[in-house]
mmCIF file of C-alpha atoms in Angstrom:
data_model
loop_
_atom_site.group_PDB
_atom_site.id
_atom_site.type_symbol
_atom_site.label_atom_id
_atom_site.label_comp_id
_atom_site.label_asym_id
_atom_site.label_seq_id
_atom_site.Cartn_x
_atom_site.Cartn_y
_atom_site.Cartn_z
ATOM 1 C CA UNK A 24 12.546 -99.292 71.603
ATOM 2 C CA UNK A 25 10.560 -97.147 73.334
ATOM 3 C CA UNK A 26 6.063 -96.942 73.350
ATOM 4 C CA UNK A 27 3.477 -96.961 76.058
ATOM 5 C CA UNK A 28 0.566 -99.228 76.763
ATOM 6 C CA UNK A 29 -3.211 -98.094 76.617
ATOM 7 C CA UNK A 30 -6.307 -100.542 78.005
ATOM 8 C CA UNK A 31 -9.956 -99.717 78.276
ATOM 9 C CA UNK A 32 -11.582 -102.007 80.816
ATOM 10 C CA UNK A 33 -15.522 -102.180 80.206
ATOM 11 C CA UNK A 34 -18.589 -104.569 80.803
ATOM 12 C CA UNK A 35 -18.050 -106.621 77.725
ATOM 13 C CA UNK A 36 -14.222 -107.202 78.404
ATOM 14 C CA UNK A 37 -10.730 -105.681 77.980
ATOM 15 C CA UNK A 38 -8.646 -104.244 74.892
ATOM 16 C CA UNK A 39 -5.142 -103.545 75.301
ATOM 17 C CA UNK A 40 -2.450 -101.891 72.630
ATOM 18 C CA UNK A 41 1.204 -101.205 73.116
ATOM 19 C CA UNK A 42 2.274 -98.254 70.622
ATOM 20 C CA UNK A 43 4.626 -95.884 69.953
ATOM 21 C CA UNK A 44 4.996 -93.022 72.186
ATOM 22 C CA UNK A 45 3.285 -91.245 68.845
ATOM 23 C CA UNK A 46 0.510 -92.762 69.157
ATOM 24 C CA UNK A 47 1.633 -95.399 66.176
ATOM 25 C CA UNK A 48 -0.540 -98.766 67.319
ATOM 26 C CA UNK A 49 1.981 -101.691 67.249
ATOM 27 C CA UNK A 50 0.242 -104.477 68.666
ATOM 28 C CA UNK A 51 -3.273 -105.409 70.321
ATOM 29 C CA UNK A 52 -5.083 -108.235 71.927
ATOM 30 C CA UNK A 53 -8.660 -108.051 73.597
ATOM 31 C CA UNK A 54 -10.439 -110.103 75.895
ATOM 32 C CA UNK A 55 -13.847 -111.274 76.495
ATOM 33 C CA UNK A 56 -13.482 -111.587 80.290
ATOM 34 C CA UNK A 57 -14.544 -108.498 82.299
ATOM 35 C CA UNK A 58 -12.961 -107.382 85.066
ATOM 36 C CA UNK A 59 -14.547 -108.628 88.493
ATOM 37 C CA UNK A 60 -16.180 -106.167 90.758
ATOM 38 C CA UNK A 61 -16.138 -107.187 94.275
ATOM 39 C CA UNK A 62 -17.210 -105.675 97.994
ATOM 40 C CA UNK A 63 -13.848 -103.830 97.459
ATOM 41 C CA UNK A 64 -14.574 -102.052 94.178
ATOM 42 C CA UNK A 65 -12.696 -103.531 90.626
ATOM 43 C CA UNK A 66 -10.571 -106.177 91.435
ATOM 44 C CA UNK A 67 -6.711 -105.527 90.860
ATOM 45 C CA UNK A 68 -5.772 -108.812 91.406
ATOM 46 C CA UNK A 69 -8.185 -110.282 88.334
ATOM 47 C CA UNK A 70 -7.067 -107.001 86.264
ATOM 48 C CA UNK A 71 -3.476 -107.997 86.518
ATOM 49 C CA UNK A 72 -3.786 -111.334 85.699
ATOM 50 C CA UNK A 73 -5.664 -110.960 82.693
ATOM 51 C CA UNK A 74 -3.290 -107.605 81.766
ATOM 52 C CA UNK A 75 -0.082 -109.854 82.828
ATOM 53 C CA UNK A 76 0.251 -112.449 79.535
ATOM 54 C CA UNK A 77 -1.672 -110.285 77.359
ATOM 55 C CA UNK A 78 1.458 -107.027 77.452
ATOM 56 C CA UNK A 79 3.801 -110.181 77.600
ATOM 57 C CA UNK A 80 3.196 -111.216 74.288
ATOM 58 C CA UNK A 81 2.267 -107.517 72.962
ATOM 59 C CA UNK A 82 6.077 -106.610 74.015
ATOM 60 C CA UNK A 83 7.419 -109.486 72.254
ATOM 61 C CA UNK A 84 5.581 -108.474 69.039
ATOM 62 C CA UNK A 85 6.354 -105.285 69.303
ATOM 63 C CA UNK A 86 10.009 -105.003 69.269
ATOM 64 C CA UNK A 87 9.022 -102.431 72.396
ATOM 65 C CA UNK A 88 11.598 -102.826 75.363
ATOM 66 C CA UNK A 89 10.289 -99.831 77.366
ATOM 67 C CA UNK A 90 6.973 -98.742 78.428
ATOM 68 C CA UNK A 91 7.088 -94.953 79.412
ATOM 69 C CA UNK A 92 3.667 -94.592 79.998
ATOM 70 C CA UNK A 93 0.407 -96.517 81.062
ATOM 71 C CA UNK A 94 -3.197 -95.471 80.457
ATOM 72 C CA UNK A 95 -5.491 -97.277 82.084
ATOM 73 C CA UNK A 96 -9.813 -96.605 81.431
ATOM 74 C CA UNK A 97 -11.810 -98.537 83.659
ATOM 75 C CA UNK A 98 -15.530 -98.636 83.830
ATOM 76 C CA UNK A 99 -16.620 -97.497 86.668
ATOM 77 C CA UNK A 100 -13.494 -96.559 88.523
ATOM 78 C CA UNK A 101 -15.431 -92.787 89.390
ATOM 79 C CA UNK A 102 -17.218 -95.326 92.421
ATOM 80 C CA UNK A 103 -15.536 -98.552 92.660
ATOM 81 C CA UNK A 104 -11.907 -97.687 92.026
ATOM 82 C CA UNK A 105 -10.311 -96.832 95.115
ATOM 83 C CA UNK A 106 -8.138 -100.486 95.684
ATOM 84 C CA UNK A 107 -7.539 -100.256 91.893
ATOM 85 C CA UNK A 108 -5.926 -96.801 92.292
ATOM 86 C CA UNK A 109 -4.115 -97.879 95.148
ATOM 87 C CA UNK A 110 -2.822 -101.017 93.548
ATOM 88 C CA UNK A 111 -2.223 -100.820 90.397
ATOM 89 C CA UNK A 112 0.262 -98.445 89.672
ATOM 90 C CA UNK A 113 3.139 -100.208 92.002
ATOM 91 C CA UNK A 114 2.057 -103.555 90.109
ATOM 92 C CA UNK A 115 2.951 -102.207 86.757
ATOM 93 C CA UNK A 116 6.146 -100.774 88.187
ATOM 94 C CA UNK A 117 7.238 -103.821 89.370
ATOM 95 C CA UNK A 118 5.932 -106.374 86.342
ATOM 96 C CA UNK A 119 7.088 -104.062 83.491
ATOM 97 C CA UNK A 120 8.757 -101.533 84.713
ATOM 98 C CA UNK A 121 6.415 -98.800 83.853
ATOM 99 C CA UNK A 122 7.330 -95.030 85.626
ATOM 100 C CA UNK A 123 4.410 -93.615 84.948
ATOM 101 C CA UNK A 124 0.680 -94.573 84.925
ATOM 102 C CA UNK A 125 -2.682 -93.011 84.761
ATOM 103 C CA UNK A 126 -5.825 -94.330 85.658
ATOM 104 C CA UNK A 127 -9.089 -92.713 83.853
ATOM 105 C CA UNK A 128 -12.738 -93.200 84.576
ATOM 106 C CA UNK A 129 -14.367 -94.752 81.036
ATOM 107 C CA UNK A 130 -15.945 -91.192 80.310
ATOM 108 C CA UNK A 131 -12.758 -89.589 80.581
ATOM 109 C CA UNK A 132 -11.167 -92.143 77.688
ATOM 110 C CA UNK A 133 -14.609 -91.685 76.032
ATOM 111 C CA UNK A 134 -14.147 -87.685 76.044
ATOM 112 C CA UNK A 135 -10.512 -87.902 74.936
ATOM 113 C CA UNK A 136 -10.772 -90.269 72.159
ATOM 114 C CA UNK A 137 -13.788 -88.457 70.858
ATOM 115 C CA UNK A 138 -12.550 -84.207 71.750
ATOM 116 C CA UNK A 139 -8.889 -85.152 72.735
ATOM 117 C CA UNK A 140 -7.655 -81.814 74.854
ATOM 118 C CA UNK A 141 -10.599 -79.387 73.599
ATOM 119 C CA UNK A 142 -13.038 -77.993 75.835
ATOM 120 C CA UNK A 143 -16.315 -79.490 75.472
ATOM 121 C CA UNK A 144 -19.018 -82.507 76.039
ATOM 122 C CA UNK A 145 -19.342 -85.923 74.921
ATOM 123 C CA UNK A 146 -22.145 -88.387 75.416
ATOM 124 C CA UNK A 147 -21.325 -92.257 75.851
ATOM 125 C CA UNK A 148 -24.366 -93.908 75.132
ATOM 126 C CA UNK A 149 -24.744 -97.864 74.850
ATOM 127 C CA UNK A 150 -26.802 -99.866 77.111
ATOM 128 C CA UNK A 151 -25.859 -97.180 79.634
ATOM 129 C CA UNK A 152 -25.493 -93.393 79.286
ATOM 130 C CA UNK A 153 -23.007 -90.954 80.481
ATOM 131 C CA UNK A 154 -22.175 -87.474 79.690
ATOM 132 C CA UNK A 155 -18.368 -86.014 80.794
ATOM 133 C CA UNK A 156 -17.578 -82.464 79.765
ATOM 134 C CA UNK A 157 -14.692 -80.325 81.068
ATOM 135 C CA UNK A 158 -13.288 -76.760 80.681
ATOM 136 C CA UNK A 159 -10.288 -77.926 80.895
ATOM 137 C CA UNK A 160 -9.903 -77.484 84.563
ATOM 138 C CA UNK A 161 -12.061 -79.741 86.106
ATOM 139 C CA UNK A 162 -14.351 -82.490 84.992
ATOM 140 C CA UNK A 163 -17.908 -82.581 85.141
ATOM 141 C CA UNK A 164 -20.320 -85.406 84.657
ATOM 142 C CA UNK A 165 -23.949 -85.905 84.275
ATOM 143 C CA UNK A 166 -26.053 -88.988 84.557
ATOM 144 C CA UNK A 167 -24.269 -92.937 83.986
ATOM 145 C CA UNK A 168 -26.171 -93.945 87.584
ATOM 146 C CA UNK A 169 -27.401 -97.397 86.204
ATOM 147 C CA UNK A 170 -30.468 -98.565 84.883
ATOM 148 C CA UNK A 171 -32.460 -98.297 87.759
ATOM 149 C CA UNK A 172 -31.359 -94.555 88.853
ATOM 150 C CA UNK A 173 -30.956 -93.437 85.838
ATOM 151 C CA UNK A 174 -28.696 -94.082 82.614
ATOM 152 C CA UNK A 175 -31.512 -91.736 80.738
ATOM 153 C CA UNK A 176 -32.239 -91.776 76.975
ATOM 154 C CA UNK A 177 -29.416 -94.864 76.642
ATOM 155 C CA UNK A 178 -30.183 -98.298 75.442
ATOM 156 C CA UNK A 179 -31.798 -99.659 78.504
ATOM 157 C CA UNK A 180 -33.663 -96.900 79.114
ATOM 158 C CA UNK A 181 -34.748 -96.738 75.388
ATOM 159 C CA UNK A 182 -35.311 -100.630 75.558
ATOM 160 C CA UNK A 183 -37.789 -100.687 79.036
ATOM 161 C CA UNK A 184 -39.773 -97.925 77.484
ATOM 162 C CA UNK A 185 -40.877 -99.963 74.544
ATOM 163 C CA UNK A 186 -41.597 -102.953 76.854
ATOM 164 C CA UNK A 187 -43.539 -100.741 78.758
ATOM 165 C CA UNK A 188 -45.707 -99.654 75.699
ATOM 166 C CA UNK A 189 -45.922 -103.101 74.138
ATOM 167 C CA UNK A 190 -47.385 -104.160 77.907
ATOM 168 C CA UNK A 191 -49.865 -100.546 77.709
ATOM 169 C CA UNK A 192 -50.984 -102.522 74.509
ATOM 170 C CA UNK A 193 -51.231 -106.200 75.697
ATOM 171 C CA UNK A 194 -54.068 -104.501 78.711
ATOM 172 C CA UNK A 195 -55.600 -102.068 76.492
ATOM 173 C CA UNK A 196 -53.959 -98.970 78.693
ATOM 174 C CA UNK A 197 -53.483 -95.844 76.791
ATOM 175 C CA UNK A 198 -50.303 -95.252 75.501
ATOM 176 C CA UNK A 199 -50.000 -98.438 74.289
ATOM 177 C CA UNK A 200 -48.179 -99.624 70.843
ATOM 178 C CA UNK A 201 -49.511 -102.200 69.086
ATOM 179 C CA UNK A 202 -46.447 -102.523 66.466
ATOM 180 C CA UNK A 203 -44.005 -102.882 69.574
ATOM 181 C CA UNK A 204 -45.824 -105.446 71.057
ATOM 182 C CA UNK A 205 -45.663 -107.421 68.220
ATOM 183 C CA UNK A 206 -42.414 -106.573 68.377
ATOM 184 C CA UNK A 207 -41.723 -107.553 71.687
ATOM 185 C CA UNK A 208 -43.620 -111.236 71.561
ATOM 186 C CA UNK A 209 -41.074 -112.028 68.510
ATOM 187 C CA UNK A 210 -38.083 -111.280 70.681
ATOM 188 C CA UNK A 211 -39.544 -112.303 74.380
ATOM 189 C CA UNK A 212 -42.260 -114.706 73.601
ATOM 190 C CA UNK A 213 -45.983 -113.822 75.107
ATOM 191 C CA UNK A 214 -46.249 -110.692 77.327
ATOM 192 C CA UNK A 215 -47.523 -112.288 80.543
ATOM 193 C CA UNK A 216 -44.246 -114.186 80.384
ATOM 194 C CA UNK A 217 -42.263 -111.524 80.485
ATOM 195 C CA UNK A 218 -41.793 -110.499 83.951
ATOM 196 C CA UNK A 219 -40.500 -113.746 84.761
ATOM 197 C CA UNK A 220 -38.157 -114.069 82.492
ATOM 198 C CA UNK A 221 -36.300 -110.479 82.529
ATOM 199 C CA UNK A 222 -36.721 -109.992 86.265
ATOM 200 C CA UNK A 223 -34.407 -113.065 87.494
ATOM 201 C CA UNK A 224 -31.995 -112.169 85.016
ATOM 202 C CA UNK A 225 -28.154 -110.390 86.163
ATOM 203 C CA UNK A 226 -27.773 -109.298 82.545
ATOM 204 C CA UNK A 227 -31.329 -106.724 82.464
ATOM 205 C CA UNK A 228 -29.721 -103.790 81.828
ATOM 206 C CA UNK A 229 -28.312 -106.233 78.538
ATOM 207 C CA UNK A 230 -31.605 -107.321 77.900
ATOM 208 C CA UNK A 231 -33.541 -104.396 77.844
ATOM 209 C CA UNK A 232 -30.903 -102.595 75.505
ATOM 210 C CA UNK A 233 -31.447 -105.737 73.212
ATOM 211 C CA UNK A 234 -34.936 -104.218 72.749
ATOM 212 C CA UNK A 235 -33.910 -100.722 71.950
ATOM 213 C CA UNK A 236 -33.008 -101.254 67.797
ATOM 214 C CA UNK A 237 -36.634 -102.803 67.783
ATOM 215 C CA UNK A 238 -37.966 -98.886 68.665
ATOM 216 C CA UNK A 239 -36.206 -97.347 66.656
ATOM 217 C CA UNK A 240 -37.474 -99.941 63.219
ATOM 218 C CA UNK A 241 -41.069 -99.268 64.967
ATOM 219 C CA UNK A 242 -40.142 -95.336 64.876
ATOM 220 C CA UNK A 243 -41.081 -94.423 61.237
ATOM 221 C CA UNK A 244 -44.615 -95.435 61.182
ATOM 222 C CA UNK A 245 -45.535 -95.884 65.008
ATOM 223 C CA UNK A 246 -45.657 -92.535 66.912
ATOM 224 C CA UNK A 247 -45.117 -94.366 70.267
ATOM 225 C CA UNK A 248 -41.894 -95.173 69.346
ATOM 226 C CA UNK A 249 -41.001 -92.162 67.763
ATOM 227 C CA UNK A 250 -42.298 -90.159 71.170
ATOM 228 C CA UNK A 251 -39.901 -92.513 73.015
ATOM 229 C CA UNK A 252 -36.551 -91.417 70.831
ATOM 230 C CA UNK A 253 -37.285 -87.702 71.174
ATOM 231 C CA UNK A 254 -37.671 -88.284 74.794
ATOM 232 C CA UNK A 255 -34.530 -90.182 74.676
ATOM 233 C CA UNK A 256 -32.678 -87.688 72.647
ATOM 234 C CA UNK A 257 -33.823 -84.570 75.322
ATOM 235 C CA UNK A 258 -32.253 -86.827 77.880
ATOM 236 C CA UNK A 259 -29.115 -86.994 76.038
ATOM 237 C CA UNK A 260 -28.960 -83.404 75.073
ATOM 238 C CA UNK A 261 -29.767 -82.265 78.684
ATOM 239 C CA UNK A 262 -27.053 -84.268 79.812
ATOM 240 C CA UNK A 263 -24.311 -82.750 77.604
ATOM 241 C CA UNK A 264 -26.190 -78.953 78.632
ATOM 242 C CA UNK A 265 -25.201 -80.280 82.406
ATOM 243 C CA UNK A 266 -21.863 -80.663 81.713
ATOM 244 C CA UNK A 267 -20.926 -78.518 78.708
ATOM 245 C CA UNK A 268 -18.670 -75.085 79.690
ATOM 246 C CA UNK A 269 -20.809 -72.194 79.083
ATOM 247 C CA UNK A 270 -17.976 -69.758 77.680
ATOM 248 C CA UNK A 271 -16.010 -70.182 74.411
ATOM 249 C CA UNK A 272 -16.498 -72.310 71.549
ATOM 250 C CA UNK A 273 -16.945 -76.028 73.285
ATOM 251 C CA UNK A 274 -17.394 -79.196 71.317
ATOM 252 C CA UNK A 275 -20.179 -81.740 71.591
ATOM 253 C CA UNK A 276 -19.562 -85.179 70.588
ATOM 254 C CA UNK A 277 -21.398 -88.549 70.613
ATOM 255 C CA UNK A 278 -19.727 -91.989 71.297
ATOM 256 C CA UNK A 279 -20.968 -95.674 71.450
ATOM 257 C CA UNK A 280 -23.105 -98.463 69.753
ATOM 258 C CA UNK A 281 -26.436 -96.313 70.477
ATOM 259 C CA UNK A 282 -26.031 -93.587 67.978
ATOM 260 C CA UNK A 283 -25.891 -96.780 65.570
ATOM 261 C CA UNK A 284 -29.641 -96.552 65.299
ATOM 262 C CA UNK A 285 -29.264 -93.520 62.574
ATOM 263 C CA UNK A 286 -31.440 -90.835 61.745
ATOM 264 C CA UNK A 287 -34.853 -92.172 63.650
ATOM 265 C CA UNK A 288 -32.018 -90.861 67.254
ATOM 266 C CA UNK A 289 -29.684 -88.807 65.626
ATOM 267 C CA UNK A 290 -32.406 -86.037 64.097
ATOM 268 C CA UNK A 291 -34.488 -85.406 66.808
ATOM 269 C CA UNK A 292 -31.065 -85.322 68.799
ATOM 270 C CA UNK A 293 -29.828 -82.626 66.676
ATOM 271 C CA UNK A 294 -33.216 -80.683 67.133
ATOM 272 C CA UNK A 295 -32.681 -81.347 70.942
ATOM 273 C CA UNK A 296 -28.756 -79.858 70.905
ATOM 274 C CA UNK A 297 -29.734 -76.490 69.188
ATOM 275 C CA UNK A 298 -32.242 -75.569 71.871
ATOM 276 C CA UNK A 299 -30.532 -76.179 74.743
ATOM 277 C CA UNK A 300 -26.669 -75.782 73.702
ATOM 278 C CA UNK A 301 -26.692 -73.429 70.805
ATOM 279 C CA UNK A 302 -23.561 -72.240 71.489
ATOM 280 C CA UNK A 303 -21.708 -75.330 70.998
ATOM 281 C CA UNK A 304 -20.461 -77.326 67.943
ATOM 282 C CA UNK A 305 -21.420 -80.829 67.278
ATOM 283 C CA UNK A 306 -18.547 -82.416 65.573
ATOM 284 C CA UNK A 307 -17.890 -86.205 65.042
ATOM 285 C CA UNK A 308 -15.914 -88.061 67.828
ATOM 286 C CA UNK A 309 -12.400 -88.357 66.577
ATOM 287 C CA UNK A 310 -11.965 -92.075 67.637
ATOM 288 C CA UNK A 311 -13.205 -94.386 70.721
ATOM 289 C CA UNK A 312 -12.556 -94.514 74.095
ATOM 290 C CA UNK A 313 -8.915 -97.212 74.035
ATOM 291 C CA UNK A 314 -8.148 -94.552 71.225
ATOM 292 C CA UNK A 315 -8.686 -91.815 74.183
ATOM 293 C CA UNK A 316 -5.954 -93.737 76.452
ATOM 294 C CA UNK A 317 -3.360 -93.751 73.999
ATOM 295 C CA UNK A 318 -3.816 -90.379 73.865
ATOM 296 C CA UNK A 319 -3.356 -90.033 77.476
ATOM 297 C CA UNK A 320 -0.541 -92.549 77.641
ATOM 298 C CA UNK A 321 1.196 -91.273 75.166
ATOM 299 C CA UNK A 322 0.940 -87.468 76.259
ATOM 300 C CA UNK A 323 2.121 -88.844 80.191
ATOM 301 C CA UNK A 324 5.021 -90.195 78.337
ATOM 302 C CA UNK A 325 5.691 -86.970 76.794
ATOM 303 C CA UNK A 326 4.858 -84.242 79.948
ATOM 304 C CA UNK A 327 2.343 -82.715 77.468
ATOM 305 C CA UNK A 328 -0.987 -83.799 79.277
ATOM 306 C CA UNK A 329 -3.104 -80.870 79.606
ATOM 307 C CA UNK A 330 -6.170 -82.833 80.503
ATOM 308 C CA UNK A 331 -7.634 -81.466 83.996
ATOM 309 C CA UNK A 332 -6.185 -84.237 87.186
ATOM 310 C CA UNK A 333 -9.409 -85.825 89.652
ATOM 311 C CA UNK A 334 -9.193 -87.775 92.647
ATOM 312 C CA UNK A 335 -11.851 -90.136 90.877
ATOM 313 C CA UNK A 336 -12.195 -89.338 87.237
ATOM 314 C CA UNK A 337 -8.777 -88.760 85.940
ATOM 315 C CA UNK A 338 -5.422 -89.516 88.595
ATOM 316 C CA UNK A 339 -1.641 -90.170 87.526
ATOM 317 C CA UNK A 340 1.345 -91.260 89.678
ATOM 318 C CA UNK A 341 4.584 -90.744 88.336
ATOM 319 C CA UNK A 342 8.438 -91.418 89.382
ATOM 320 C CA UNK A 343 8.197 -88.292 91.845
ATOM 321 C CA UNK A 344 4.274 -89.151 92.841
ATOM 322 C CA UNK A 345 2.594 -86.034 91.547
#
């Protein structure tokens, strides 16, 4: 039997289905392990062996005896993907057999699961915050530098802001929010503390997104906190105006564990996306970004991918290399 195999590749680990070439989900298994980063960008070597045992046993569950397709979504394959471009597709060749493979930037498998081949924008907003929008030619993007370039309105950003008015309040600076830093002492302990304990720490951008749902309960009843969501929302909605075609009827979607926070984001977000993209329609994202490489693995497998090719955001190798 015939299907393809779909795996999004992110900070928190890897998820990996084997379907029918319809899209038809017939097995998964995830992992908690991410994928190494190294001098020489994402690691191939660790990818494999993590992706090795886990399509073993999906193809024996299955019942599939053919993989036609691979889809592969990687964060941050756009800068640190070269080796894993170069390697990858010859190692699922020769392990499984697979003729062709595409490897997507985590935006791209964002954009597809949410807008699948429509022209548009969709934000990807968790602790990090990336907009991808495409006429269907070529891809744009806007923003998803990292927390300390950039990443603005997501839940780092969102979460350092607070901290920053909770400390406003601890010295008496204007500015200040006294309900956030109560908040913050529950969660971090006393304020002078702080900076030792978040700076040392490989996991900030983690930590300071860990802060963000504590704005947003503050947002109701503290204006500092409601200030810092509508500035977070203008980022977001600035971000999709950057990359958003500017002819036809485009699509704006949001994706991601951010837009969890509810109305206290999502209102002055909407107030946000009819000023600056009034023009475009906000619909709900179909599904999530391993949904969004099915959808490309299956369409490889089928010659009906429309989506636009990119040396860095969106590249396939086939039988005949093109």
């Amino acid at each position: 039997m015939p299907g393809v195999l779909a795996v999004d590749s992110g900070g928190s680990g890897m998820r990996v289905v084997v379907a029918t070439d319809r899209r038809a989900t017939l097995a998964r298994r995830d992992s908690s392990e991410p994928v190494r980063t190294g001098a020489r960008g994402i690691d191939a070597g660790h990818l494999m062996e993590q992706l090795v045992p886990m399509v073993r046993v999906l193809l024996a569950e299955s019942g599939v005896t053919e993989l036609r397709a691979a889809a592969v979504g990687a964060a941050g394959l756009a800068t640190l993907g070269d080796v894993l471009r170069a390697e990858l597709p010859g190692a699922l060749r020769r392990e499984f057999g697979v003729p062709a493979v595409a490897l997507a930037a985590d935006a791209v498998t964002a954009y597809t699961g949410a807008l699948g081949a429509h022209p548009g924008a969709v934000v990807a907003a968790g602790t990090g915050l990336i907009a991808v929008g495409t006429d269907l030619t070529r891809w744009r993007r806007a923003d998803g530098w990292g927390h300390l370039l950039g990443d603005c309105g997501g839940g780092a950003w969102i979460g350092r802001a607070g901290l920053e008015a909770a400390l406003r309040a601890f010295d008496g600076r204007p500015g200040g929010s006294a309900a956030l830093l109560a908040r913050a002492e529950e969660e971090f302990g006393p304020m002078a503390g702080l900076p030792g304990r978040l700076y040392p720490r490989p996991d900030r951008p983690a930590v300071l997104a860990s802060f963000a749902p504590r704005v947003a309960a503050c947002a109701e009843d503290d204006p500092v906190a409601a200030g810092i969501l509508r500035e977070a929302a203008r980022h977001m909605a600035e971000s999709a105006a950057a990359v958003c075609p500017t002819e036809g009827e485009p699509q704006v979607a949001f994706t991601g564990g951010l837009f969890r926070m509810g109305e206290p984001l999502l209102v002055p977000l909407e107030a946000e996306l009819a000023r600056v993209l009034p023009h475009a329609r906000r619909v709900p994202a179909a599904g999530d970004p391993l949904a969004g490489a099915l959808r490309i693995a299956a369409d490889l497998a089928a010659g009906t991918l429309t989506l636009p090719g990119d040396a860095v955001m969106l590249s396939v190798v086939t039988p005949k290399g093109d």
